[in-house]
Coordinates of C-alpha atoms in Angstrom, one line a residue:
Chain A
X1 CA 95.6 74.5 118.8
X2 CA 94.9 74.4 115.1
X3 CA 91.8 76.8 115.8
X4 CA 94.1 79.4 117.4
X5 CA 96.5 79.2 114.4
X6 CA 93.7 80.0 112.0
X7 CA 91.8 82.4 114.2
X8 CA 94.8 84.8 114.8
X9 CA 95.4 85.8 111.1
X10 CA 91.8 86.3 110.7
X11 CA 91.6 88.5 113.8
X12 CA 94.6 90.5 112.7
X13 CA 93.2 90.9 109.2
X14 CA 89.8 92.1 110.5
X15 CA 91.6 94.5 112.8
X16 CA 93.6 96.0 109.9
X17 CA 90.6 96.2 107.7
X18 CA 88.5 97.9 110.5
X19 CA 91.2 100.4 111.1
X20 CA 91.4 101.2 107.3
X21 CA 87.8 101.7 107.2
X22 CA 87.9 103.9 110.3
X23 CA 90.5 106.1 108.7
X24 CA 88.5 106.4 105.4
X25 CA 85.5 107.5 107.4
X26 CA 87.4 110.0 109.4
X27 CA 89.0 111.5 106.3
X28 CA 85.6 111.5 104.4
X29 CA 83.9 113.3 107.4
X30 CA 86.8 115.7 108.1
X31 CA 86.4 117.0 104.3
X32 CA 89.8 118.6 104.1
X33 CA 90.2 120.1 107.6
X34 CA 91.1 117.1 109.7
X35 CA 94.0 115.3 111.2
X36 CA 94.4 113.2 108.1
X37 CA 94.9 116.4 106.1
X38 CA 97.5 117.8 108.6
X39 CA 99.2 114.3 108.3
X40 CA 99.2 114.5 104.6
X41 CA 100.7 118.1 104.7
X42 CA 103.4 117.0 107.0
X43 CA 104.3 113.9 105.1
X44 CA 104.5 115.9 101.8
X45 CA 106.6 118.6 103.3
X46 CA 108.9 116.3 104.9
X47 CA 109.4 114.2 101.7
X48 CA 109.8 117.0 99.4
X49 CA 113.4 117.9 100.2
X50 CA 114.4 114.3 100.0
X51 CA 112.7 114.0 96.5
X52 CA 114.1 117.1 95.2
X53 CA 117.7 116.3 96.4
X54 CA 117.6 112.9 94.8
X55 CA 115.9 114.4 91.6
X56 CA 118.8 116.9 91.4
X57 CA 121.3 114.1 91.7
X58 CA 119.6 112.1 89.1
X59 CA 118.5 114.8 86.7
X60 CA 121.7 115.0 84.6
X61 CA 121.5 111.2 83.8
X62 CA 117.8 111.3 83.2
X63 CA 118.3 114.4 80.9
X64 CA 121.1 112.8 79.0
X65 CA 119.0 109.7 78.3
X66 CA 115.9 111.7 77.5
X67 CA 117.9 114.0 75.2
X68 CA 119.4 111.0 73.2
X69 CA 116.0 109.2 73.0
X70 CA 114.1 112.5 72.1
X71 CA 116.6 114.1 69.7
X72 CA 114.4 113.8 66.7
X73 CA 111.4 115.1 68.3
X74 CA 113.1 117.9 70.0
X75 CA 114.5 119.0 66.6
X76 CA 111.1 119.0 65.0
X77 CA 109.6 120.7 68.0
X78 CA 112.2 123.6 67.8
X79 CA 111.4 124.2 64.2
X80 CA 107.6 124.2 65.1
X81 CA 108.2 126.6 67.9
X82 CA 110.2 129.1 65.9
X83 CA 107.3 129.1 63.3
X84 CA 104.7 129.5 66.2
X85 CA 106.8 132.4 67.8
X86 CA 106.8 134.2 64.6
X87 CA 103.0 133.9 64.2
X88 CA 102.5 134.7 67.8
X89 CA 104.4 138.0 67.7
X90 CA 102.2 139.0 64.7
X91 CA 99.1 137.9 66.6
X92 CA 100.2 139.7 69.6
X93 CA 100.0 143.1 68.0
X94 CA 96.7 142.5 66.6
X95 CA 95.3 140.9 69.9
X96 CA 96.3 143.8 72.1
X97 CA 93.7 146.0 70.5
X98 CA 91.1 143.3 70.7
X99 CA 91.8 142.8 74.3
X100 CA 91.4 146.4 75.1
X101 CA 88.0 146.3 73.4
X102 CA 87.0 143.0 75.1
X103 CA 87.8 144.4 78.6
X104 CA 85.8 147.5 77.9
X105 CA 82.9 145.4 77.0
X106 CA 83.2 143.1 80.0
X107 CA 83.5 146.1 82.4
X108 CA 80.3 147.5 81.0
X109 CA 78.7 144.0 81.7
X110 CA 80.3 143.8 85.1
X111 CA 82.0 140.5 84.2
X112 CA 85.6 139.6 85.2
X113 CA 88.5 139.7 82.7
X114 CA 91.0 136.9 82.8
X115 CA 93.9 139.2 82.5
X116 CA 92.6 141.2 85.7
X117 CA 92.4 138.1 87.9
X118 CA 94.8 137.9 90.9
X119 CA 97.1 134.9 90.7
X120 CA 99.7 133.0 92.6
X121 CA 102.9 131.7 90.7
X122 CA 104.0 128.3 91.7
X123 CA 106.6 125.7 90.7
X124 CA 105.7 122.2 89.9
X125 CA 107.7 120.1 92.4
X126 CA 107.0 116.7 90.7
X127 CA 104.3 114.4 89.5
X128 CA 101.9 113.3 92.2
X129 CA 101.7 109.6 92.9
X130 CA 98.3 108.7 91.8
X131 CA 98.0 105.8 89.3
X132 CA 94.4 106.7 88.7
X133 CA 94.6 110.4 88.1
X134 CA 97.0 112.8 86.1
X135 CA 98.1 115.1 88.9
X136 CA 101.1 117.3 89.6
X137 CA 102.1 118.8 92.8
X138 CA 103.0 122.6 93.2
X139 CA 104.9 124.3 96.0
X140 CA 102.2 126.7 97.2
X141 CA 99.2 126.1 99.2
X142 CA 96.6 127.8 101.5
X143 CA 99.3 130.0 103.0
X144 CA 99.6 131.7 99.5
X145 CA 95.9 132.1 99.1
X146 CA 95.2 129.1 97.1
X147 CA 92.0 127.1 97.5
X148 CA 90.4 123.9 96.2
X149 CA 88.7 124.2 92.8
X150 CA 90.9 127.2 91.5
X151 CA 92.0 127.1 87.9
X152 CA 95.7 126.6 87.0
X153 CA 97.2 128.2 83.9
X154 CA 100.6 127.9 82.3
X155 CA 101.9 130.1 79.4
X156 CA 98.5 131.8 79.3
X157 CA 96.4 128.8 78.8
X158 CA 94.4 126.4 81.2
X159 CA 96.3 123.4 82.4
X160 CA 94.0 122.2 85.2
X161 CA 92.4 122.7 88.5
X162 CA 93.4 122.5 92.2
X163 CA 91.9 119.4 93.7
X164 CA 93.7 119.1 97.0
X165 CA 95.4 121.9 99.1
X166 CA 97.7 121.9 102.1
X167 CA 99.4 124.8 103.9
X168 CA 102.4 124.8 101.5
X169 CA 101.6 122.5 98.8
X170 CA 98.8 121.8 96.4
X171 CA 97.7 119.1 93.8
X172 CA 96.7 120.0 90.3
X173 CA 94.5 117.7 88.3
X174 CA 96.0 118.2 84.8
X175 CA 93.7 119.0 81.9
X176 CA 94.7 115.8 80.2
X177 CA 93.1 113.6 82.8
X178 CA 90.3 111.6 81.3
X179 CA 88.1 112.5 84.4
X180 CA 88.4 116.3 83.9
X181 CA 85.8 117.9 81.7
X182 CA 85.8 121.6 80.9
X183 CA 83.1 123.7 79.2
X184 CA 84.5 125.5 76.1
X185 CA 83.6 127.7 73.3
X186 CA 85.0 128.0 69.7
X187 CA 86.1 131.5 69.3
X188 CA 85.5 131.5 65.5
X189 CA 81.8 130.4 65.7
X190 CA 81.0 130.9 69.3
X191 CA 79.6 127.2 69.4
X192 CA 79.8 125.5 72.8
X193 CA 81.2 122.0 73.7
X194 CA 83.0 120.1 76.4
X195 CA 86.8 119.1 76.3
X196 CA 87.9 115.9 78.0
X197 CA 91.6 114.7 78.1
X198 CA 92.9 111.5 76.6
X199 CA 95.9 111.0 78.9
X200 CA 98.3 112.8 76.5
X201 CA 98.4 116.4 75.0
X202 CA 95.3 116.0 72.9
X203 CA 91.8 116.9 74.2
X204 CA 88.7 115.7 72.8
X205 CA 86.0 118.2 72.2
X206 CA 82.5 116.6 72.3
X207 CA 78.9 117.9 72.2
X208 CA 79.7 120.0 69.1
X209 CA 76.6 120.6 66.9
X210 CA 77.0 118.5 63.7
X211 CA 76.4 121.6 61.5
X212 CA 79.0 123.5 62.9
X213 CA 81.9 124.3 60.6
X214 CA 84.9 123.6 62.7
X215 CA 88.2 124.4 61.1
X216 CA 91.8 123.3 62.1
X217 CA 93.4 126.1 63.8
X218 CA 90.4 127.5 65.5
X219 CA 91.0 128.8 69.0
X220 CA 89.2 127.1 71.8
X221 CA 88.5 129.0 75.1
X222 CA 86.6 128.4 78.4
X223 CA 82.9 129.1 77.9
X224 CA 82.5 130.4 81.6
X225 CA 78.8 129.6 81.4
X226 CA 76.7 129.8 84.6
X227 CA 78.1 127.5 87.4
X228 CA 81.1 126.9 85.4
X229 CA 84.3 125.9 87.3
X230 CA 86.5 128.3 85.2
X231 CA 86.3 132.0 84.2
X232 CA 85.2 132.8 80.7
X233 CA 87.8 133.3 77.9
X234 CA 90.8 131.3 79.3
X235 CA 92.6 129.8 76.3
X236 CA 92.6 126.0 76.1
X237 CA 94.2 125.1 72.8
X238 CA 93.7 125.0 69.1
X239 CA 91.7 122.6 66.9
X240 CA 94.1 120.2 65.3
X241 CA 91.8 117.8 63.5
X242 CA 88.1 117.4 62.7
X243 CA 86.4 114.1 61.7
X244 CA 82.8 113.8 60.8
X245 CA 81.1 110.5 60.6
X246 CA 79.7 109.2 57.3
X247 CA 76.0 110.0 58.5
X248 CA 77.0 113.5 59.5
X249 CA 75.4 113.1 63.0
X250 CA 78.6 113.8 65.1
X251 CA 82.1 115.2 64.6
X252 CA 85.2 114.4 66.5
X253 CA 87.2 117.6 67.2
X254 CA 90.6 117.1 68.5
X255 CA 92.1 120.0 70.3
X256 CA 95.7 120.4 71.2
X257 CA 96.8 122.3 74.3
X258 CA 99.3 125.1 73.6
X259 CA 101.3 123.9 76.7
X260 CA 102.9 120.6 77.0
X261 CA 100.9 119.2 79.7
X262 CA 103.3 116.4 80.4
X263 CA 106.3 118.8 81.0
X264 CA 104.9 121.6 83.3
X265 CA 107.4 123.4 85.4
X266 CA 105.8 126.7 86.3
X267 CA 102.3 127.6 86.6
X268 CA 99.8 130.4 87.8
X269 CA 96.9 129.6 90.1
X270 CA 94.1 132.0 89.3
X271 CA 92.4 133.1 92.6
X272 CA 89.0 132.9 91.0
X273 CA 86.1 131.0 92.5
X274 CA 82.9 130.0 90.7
X275 CA 79.9 132.4 91.5
Chain B
X1 CA 112.8 98.8 116.0
X2 CA 115.6 98.2 113.4
X3 CA 113.1 96.4 111.2
X4 CA 110.8 99.6 111.3
X5 CA 113.7 101.9 110.4
X6 CA 114.7 99.5 107.6
X7 CA 111.0 99.4 106.4
X8 CA 111.0 103.2 106.6
X9 CA 114.1 103.4 104.5
X10 CA 112.5 101.1 101.9
X11 CA 109.4 103.3 101.7
X12 CA 111.5 106.4 101.2
X13 CA 113.5 104.6 98.3
X14 CA 110.2 103.5 96.7
X15 CA 108.7 106.9 97.0
X16 CA 111.7 108.6 95.5
X17 CA 111.6 105.9 92.6
X18 CA 107.9 106.6 92.1
X19 CA 108.1 110.4 92.2
X20 CA 111.4 111.0 90.3
X21 CA 111.7 108.1 88.0
X22 CA 108.4 106.3 87.3
X23 CA 106.2 109.5 87.2
X24 CA 107.9 110.4 84.0
X25 CA 107.3 106.9 82.7
X26 CA 103.8 107.1 81.7
X27 CA 101.8 105.4 79.1
X28 CA 98.6 107.4 77.9
X29 CA 98.8 109.3 81.0
X30 CA 98.9 106.2 83.3
X31 CA 101.5 105.7 85.9
X32 CA 102.8 102.5 87.7
X33 CA 102.7 102.2 91.4
X34 CA 105.9 100.5 92.7
X35 CA 104.5 100.6 96.3
X36 CA 102.1 97.9 95.4
X37 CA 105.0 95.4 95.5
X38 CA 105.6 95.6 99.2
X39 CA 102.7 93.5 100.2
X40 CA 103.3 91.3 97.3
X41 CA 106.9 90.6 98.1
X42 CA 106.0 90.2 101.8
X43 CA 103.5 87.5 100.8
X44 CA 105.6 85.2 98.8
X45 CA 106.6 83.0 101.6
X46 CA 102.9 82.6 102.5
X47 CA 102.9 84.5 105.8
X48 CA 99.5 86.1 105.7
X49 CA 99.8 88.2 108.9
X50 CA 103.3 89.7 107.8
X51 CA 102.0 90.5 104.3
X52 CA 98.7 91.9 105.5
X53 CA 100.6 94.2 108.1
X54 CA 103.3 95.3 105.6
X55 CA 100.7 96.0 103.1
X56 CA 98.7 98.1 105.6
X57 CA 101.8 100.2 106.6
X58 CA 102.8 100.7 102.9
X59 CA 99.4 101.6 101.9
X60 CA 99.0 104.0 104.7
X61 CA 102.2 105.7 103.7
X62 CA 101.1 105.9 100.1
X63 CA 97.8 107.2 101.1
X64 CA 99.4 110.4 102.5
X65 CA 100.6 111.2 99.0
X66 CA 97.4 110.3 97.1
X67 CA 94.1 112.2 96.6
X68 CA 92.0 109.3 97.5
X69 CA 90.7 109.1 101.1
X70 CA 93.3 108.1 103.8
X71 CA 92.9 104.4 104.4
X72 CA 92.0 103.5 100.8
X73 CA 95.4 102.1 99.8
X74 CA 95.9 100.8 103.4
X75 CA 92.8 98.6 103.0
X76 CA 93.5 97.6 99.4
X77 CA 97.2 96.6 100.2
X78 CA 96.2 94.8 103.4
X79 CA 93.7 92.6 101.5
X80 CA 96.1 92.1 98.6
X81 CA 98.9 91.0 100.9
X82 CA 96.6 88.6 102.7
X83 CA 95.2 87.2 99.6
X84 CA 98.5 86.7 97.8
X85 CA 99.9 85.0 101.0
X86 CA 96.9 82.7 101.0
X87 CA 97.1 81.8 97.4
X88 CA 100.8 81.3 97.5
X89 CA 100.6 79.0 100.6
X90 CA 97.6 76.9 99.4
X91 CA 97.5 77.1 95.7
X92 CA 100.5 77.9 93.7
X93 CA 103.7 77.8 95.7
X94 CA 105.1 80.0 93.2
X95 CA 108.5 79.1 91.7
X96 CA 111.3 81.5 90.7
X97 CA 110.1 81.9 87.1
X98 CA 106.5 82.4 88.3
X99 CA 106.9 84.9 91.0
X100 CA 107.4 88.1 88.8
X101 CA 104.1 87.0 86.9
X102 CA 102.4 86.6 90.4
X103 CA 103.8 90.0 91.4
X104 CA 102.6 91.7 88.0
X105 CA 99.1 90.1 88.3
X106 CA 98.7 91.0 91.9
X107 CA 99.7 94.7 91.2
X108 CA 97.1 94.8 88.5
X109 CA 94.6 93.5 90.9
X110 CA 95.8 96.1 93.5
X111 CA 95.1 99.0 91.3
X112 CA 91.7 97.8 90.6
X113 CA 91.1 97.4 94.2
X114 CA 92.2 100.9 95.0
X115 CA 89.8 102.3 92.5
X116 CA 87.0 100.0 93.6
X117 CA 87.5 100.9 97.3
X118 CA 87.6 104.6 96.4
X119 CA 84.4 104.3 94.4
X120 CA 82.6 102.4 97.2
X121 CA 83.6 105.1 99.8
X122 CA 82.2 108.0 97.9
X123 CA 84.8 108.7 95.0
X124 CA 82.8 107.3 92.0
X125 CA 85.0 109.2 89.5
X126 CA 87.7 106.4 90.0
X127 CA 85.6 103.9 88.8
X128 CA 86.2 104.4 85.0
X129 CA 87.3 102.2 82.1
X130 CA 90.9 103.6 82.2
X131 CA 91.4 101.8 85.5
X132 CA 91.7 98.6 83.6
X133 CA 94.5 100.0 81.4
X134 CA 96.1 101.5 84.5
X135 CA 96.0 98.2 86.2
X136 CA 97.5 96.3 83.2
X137 CA 100.3 99.0 82.9
X138 CA 101.1 98.8 86.5
X139 CA 101.1 95.0 86.3
X140 CA 103.6 95.0 83.6
X141 CA 106.0 97.6 85.2
X142 CA 105.9 95.8 88.5
X143 CA 106.4 92.5 86.9
X144 CA 109.9 94.0 85.8
X145 CA 110.5 95.8 89.1
X146 CA 109.4 92.7 91.4
X147 CA 112.8 91.2 91.7
X148 CA 114.8 94.2 93.1
X149 CA 111.9 95.2 95.3
X150 CA 111.5 91.7 96.7
X151 CA 115.2 92.0 97.7
X152 CA 114.6 95.2 99.3
X153 CA 111.6 94.0 101.2
X154 CA 113.4 90.8 102.3
X155 CA 116.3 93.0 103.7
X156 CA 113.7 95.2 105.6
X157 CA 111.6 92.3 107.0
X158 CA 114.3 89.8 107.8
X159 CA 114.1 86.2 107.2
X160 CA 112.7 84.7 104.0
X161 CA 110.8 86.8 101.6
X162 CA 110.2 84.0 99.1
X163 CA 112.2 81.8 96.8
X164 CA 112.4 84.8 94.4
X165 CA 114.6 86.9 96.6
X166 CA 116.6 83.8 98.1
X167 CA 117.3 81.9 94.9
X168 CA 117.9 85.1 92.9
X169 CA 120.4 86.6 95.3
X170 CA 121.8 83.8 97.3

């Protein structure tokens, strides 16, 4: 009798464990085209209206609380944004000419120009659920021409990459995720490096030559080197601080994204694939 | 049947809380995972089968919303529920004041389990140092949320779901 009591829980546990392992194996082998992906798509499509409805009901309260808690920060940010807007207007006039020249040069070299890439606009429907990755979910998928690995931009700068795609929904791994690395180039010097997220708005640029003179305010864009996951010239952010170690062997370059990666609402998925 | 419907309702509530409330509540980019409390809450009365079963279903539901392979959370939650029930039955018999701490600690272990299982099954990028920070953060948040979630799970599964729920809400 006692044996039966102890055997049954173990048998049930073994059954559940084996079922889980079988599911993992099935999902792994189907690689994005199996029954598990269809189940995922169905579950997300079914849950989305519920989540959005509750979100709409809760959002006034959440906004009031957020507004009260963030009032000081919002005021500072408004002042900063006004200043940035004035400078951006001045830069835009100068930049238009440079873009024309760049496009002509790239056409001559038969390379793609970021401004010419086809793209799909999508709305961020909410943060995804992963405790281990910084992801957001968007309301467009394969039916709109989105594919895994496509770069995602917002406000003209890179914000992430598509890591999972369903018929009407996709998951974007955000640039601030510590697991996402992007090959970049400093526009001022042409030096290359790699930026990695720190979970917030800051990105850490590593592999920068110690002799490179990096200045605060330098623009950082995607390098687009061979086998890169991103097209060349996509704005990533601006250098906000540079620290050199006492021996001068390394330098920590902090890059801040021009987009607030924690508050994405609309994005564009560039229909670009690595060559 | 009613029990399944109730459990389904609990999952929907927890998913809404996760996606609409907790996803905005991040620390250094880390998010808590409220669903981890289902196997823990089901385990507090020491019934290992019920805890493992509730954990399996909760994990499977969460798997549909994550990027890790389907079955990863189901496996992690099954093992977690069974282990917490075994510890509860044989070792600590957690009292009222101790149960949120058990829930927090178990949640932290759960996050490490998810990352470990994903890494073992071909997703090595999940096994990174930030997992420990994610585990600590999830543990702290779930420590606070454990009491209301225990109440919900007790309502769904029926019967006793531990002294925490009974004593807190009797």
